[in-house]
């Protein structure tokens, strides 16, 4: 069986997710997505609404397409910034560009919508970690739910 990416970076949290009830895992996924959006400073109203609404108001197809388009645009902007930074001279220039962080936060929102609740929680957690969320904050969320 292949390991999920989150198991490589947060094995304890991944184990807690694996043992969680599906409803708790789904709630965790959306809370993680909201945290990632807050940390990354996501301003897109659609991404924020989906992260806040969870499955109480499942997004329409048009909203999902907007999320995927936003993530793709942010990823492209991230790639452009990273390419431009190949000759970076300062530490600040070497830090992950905001477009990259925001793309991963939007990725957490998209991951939270994955049909399998535990997979949604694992995916959202991985994206949140790559967006810069503190692992201790994610552990605290897990403590509330699992």
Tab-separated table of C-alpha atoms in Angstrom:
chain	number	residue	atom	x	y	z
A	1	UNK	CA	0.000	0.000	0.000
A	2	UNK	CA	1.355	3.406	-0.987
A	3	UNK	CA	1.790	6.046	1.704
A	4	UNK	CA	-0.046	9.332	1.452
A	5	UNK	CA	2.229	12.397	1.290
A	6	UNK	CA	1.053	13.601	4.694
A	7	UNK	CA	2.302	10.371	6.269
A	8	UNK	CA	5.820	11.334	5.248
A	9	UNK	CA	5.694	14.799	6.841
A	10	UNK	CA	3.294	14.274	9.768
A	11	UNK	CA	3.008	10.552	10.516
A	12	UNK	CA	1.369	11.017	13.930
A	13	UNK	CA	-1.317	13.275	12.526
A	14	UNK	CA	-1.837	10.924	9.584
A	15	UNK	CA	-2.400	8.040	11.996
A	16	UNK	CA	-4.959	10.063	13.932
A	17	UNK	CA	-6.803	10.867	10.714
A	18	UNK	CA	-6.783	7.192	9.692
A	19	UNK	CA	-8.470	6.243	12.969
A	20	UNK	CA	-11.026	9.058	12.886
A	21	UNK	CA	-14.727	8.662	12.257
A	22	UNK	CA	-15.605	9.890	8.745
A	23	UNK	CA	-17.739	12.788	10.024
A	24	UNK	CA	-14.922	13.990	12.276
A	25	UNK	CA	-12.384	13.610	9.470
A	26	UNK	CA	-14.571	15.711	7.156
A	27	UNK	CA	-15.028	18.424	9.778
A	28	UNK	CA	-11.280	18.390	10.371
A	29	UNK	CA	-10.601	18.740	6.631
A	30	UNK	CA	-12.673	21.912	6.378
A	31	UNK	CA	-11.240	23.394	9.564
A	32	UNK	CA	-7.769	22.758	8.205
A	33	UNK	CA	-8.761	24.408	4.911
A	34	UNK	CA	-10.032	27.482	6.795
A	35	UNK	CA	-6.799	27.643	8.778
A	36	UNK	CA	-4.737	27.375	5.593
A	37	UNK	CA	-6.741	30.198	3.998
A	38	UNK	CA	-6.180	32.379	7.056
A	39	UNK	CA	-2.441	31.653	7.201
A	40	UNK	CA	-1.984	32.230	3.466
A	41	UNK	CA	-4.136	35.347	3.375
A	42	UNK	CA	-6.545	34.016	0.763
A	43	UNK	CA	-8.886	36.789	-0.374
A	44	UNK	CA	-10.904	34.896	-2.979
A	45	UNK	CA	-14.524	34.999	-1.810
A	46	UNK	CA	-15.407	31.669	-3.428
A	47	UNK	CA	-12.517	29.804	-1.769
A	48	UNK	CA	-13.358	31.324	1.600
A	49	UNK	CA	-17.064	30.529	1.258
A	50	UNK	CA	-16.407	26.895	0.338
A	51	UNK	CA	-13.920	26.524	3.202
A	52	UNK	CA	-16.418	28.050	5.646
A	53	UNK	CA	-19.492	26.244	4.322
A	54	UNK	CA	-18.044	22.772	4.159
A	55	UNK	CA	-20.521	20.156	3.069
A	56	UNK	CA	-23.446	22.029	4.607
A	57	UNK	CA	-23.709	23.824	1.305
A	58	UNK	CA	-21.884	21.733	-1.253
A	59	UNK	CA	-20.484	24.012	-3.957
A	60	UNK	CA	-21.979	24.143	-7.423
A	61	UNK	CA	-19.950	22.891	-10.383
A	62	UNK	CA	-19.221	26.482	-11.439
A	63	UNK	CA	-17.744	27.184	-7.995
A	64	UNK	CA	-15.555	24.087	-8.187
A	65	UNK	CA	-14.321	25.124	-11.630
A	66	UNK	CA	-13.515	28.581	-10.225
A	67	UNK	CA	-11.492	26.958	-7.432
A	68	UNK	CA	-9.552	24.785	-9.867
A	69	UNK	CA	-8.951	27.777	-12.153
A	70	UNK	CA	-7.778	29.877	-9.213
A	71	UNK	CA	-5.390	27.173	-8.052
A	72	UNK	CA	-4.033	26.771	-11.593
A	73	UNK	CA	-3.554	30.557	-11.973
A	74	UNK	CA	-1.795	30.784	-8.609
A	75	UNK	CA	0.416	27.804	-9.454
A	76	UNK	CA	1.383	29.470	-12.757
A	77	UNK	CA	2.159	32.744	-10.969
A	78	UNK	CA	4.156	30.775	-8.411
A	79	UNK	CA	6.173	29.090	-11.160
A	80	UNK	CA	6.863	32.468	-12.766
A	81	UNK	CA	8.041	33.960	-9.470
A	82	UNK	CA	10.236	30.941	-8.719
A	83	UNK	CA	11.827	31.116	-12.155
A	84	UNK	CA	12.509	34.829	-11.681
A	85	UNK	CA	14.045	34.112	-8.268
A	86	UNK	CA	16.685	31.721	-9.631
A	87	UNK	CA	19.156	34.575	-9.356
A	88	UNK	CA	17.875	35.627	-5.926
A	89	UNK	CA	20.351	37.527	-3.853
A	90	UNK	CA	18.629	37.936	-0.498
A	91	UNK	CA	17.021	35.602	2.007
A	92	UNK	CA	13.664	37.322	1.528
A	93	UNK	CA	13.828	36.651	-2.216
A	94	UNK	CA	14.419	32.966	-1.488
A	95	UNK	CA	11.286	32.603	0.635
A	96	UNK	CA	8.253	30.983	-0.902
A	97	UNK	CA	6.303	33.566	-2.927
A	98	UNK	CA	2.826	34.442	-1.677
A	99	UNK	CA	1.269	32.984	-4.843
A	100	UNK	CA	2.750	29.605	-3.951
A	101	UNK	CA	1.409	29.745	-0.417
A	102	UNK	CA	-2.025	30.870	-1.578
A	103	UNK	CA	-2.135	28.114	-4.215
A	104	UNK	CA	-1.546	25.494	-1.533
A	105	UNK	CA	-4.275	26.999	0.685
A	106	UNK	CA	-6.734	26.841	-2.215
A	107	UNK	CA	-5.498	23.280	-2.733
A	108	UNK	CA	-6.496	22.547	0.882
A	109	UNK	CA	-10.029	23.757	0.154
A	110	UNK	CA	-10.218	21.567	-2.943
A	111	UNK	CA	-8.789	18.587	-1.057
A	112	UNK	CA	-11.410	18.985	1.684
A	113	UNK	CA	-14.064	18.270	-0.955
A	114	UNK	CA	-12.605	14.859	-1.817
A	115	UNK	CA	-15.377	12.206	-1.577
A	116	UNK	CA	-13.562	10.018	0.960
A	117	UNK	CA	-13.561	11.919	4.279
A	118	UNK	CA	-10.236	10.557	5.538
A	119	UNK	CA	-8.578	11.215	2.199
A	120	UNK	CA	-10.022	14.731	2.326
A	121	UNK	CA	-8.492	15.247	5.763
A	122	UNK	CA	-5.107	13.879	4.686
A	123	UNK	CA	-5.058	15.981	1.520
A	124	UNK	CA	-6.142	19.180	3.255
A	125	UNK	CA	-3.536	18.593	5.967
A	126	UNK	CA	-0.739	18.127	3.466
A	127	UNK	CA	-1.730	21.243	1.519
A	128	UNK	CA	-2.043	23.243	4.749
A	129	UNK	CA	1.434	22.194	5.854
A	130	UNK	CA	2.872	23.222	2.494
A	131	UNK	CA	0.998	26.542	2.814
A	132	UNK	CA	2.916	27.208	6.021
A	133	UNK	CA	0.449	26.123	8.695
A	134	UNK	CA	2.129	25.189	11.952
A	135	UNK	CA	1.889	21.475	12.655
A	136	UNK	CA	1.063	22.255	16.291
A	137	UNK	CA	-2.004	24.214	15.179
A	138	UNK	CA	-3.129	21.231	13.111
A	139	UNK	CA	-2.534	18.925	16.083
A	140	UNK	CA	-4.667	21.246	18.228
A	141	UNK	CA	-7.486	21.021	15.685
A	142	UNK	CA	-7.170	17.240	15.759
A	143	UNK	CA	-7.310	17.286	19.563
A	144	UNK	CA	-10.692	19.004	19.353
A	145	UNK	CA	-12.149	16.428	16.965
A	146	UNK	CA	-10.413	13.071	17.392
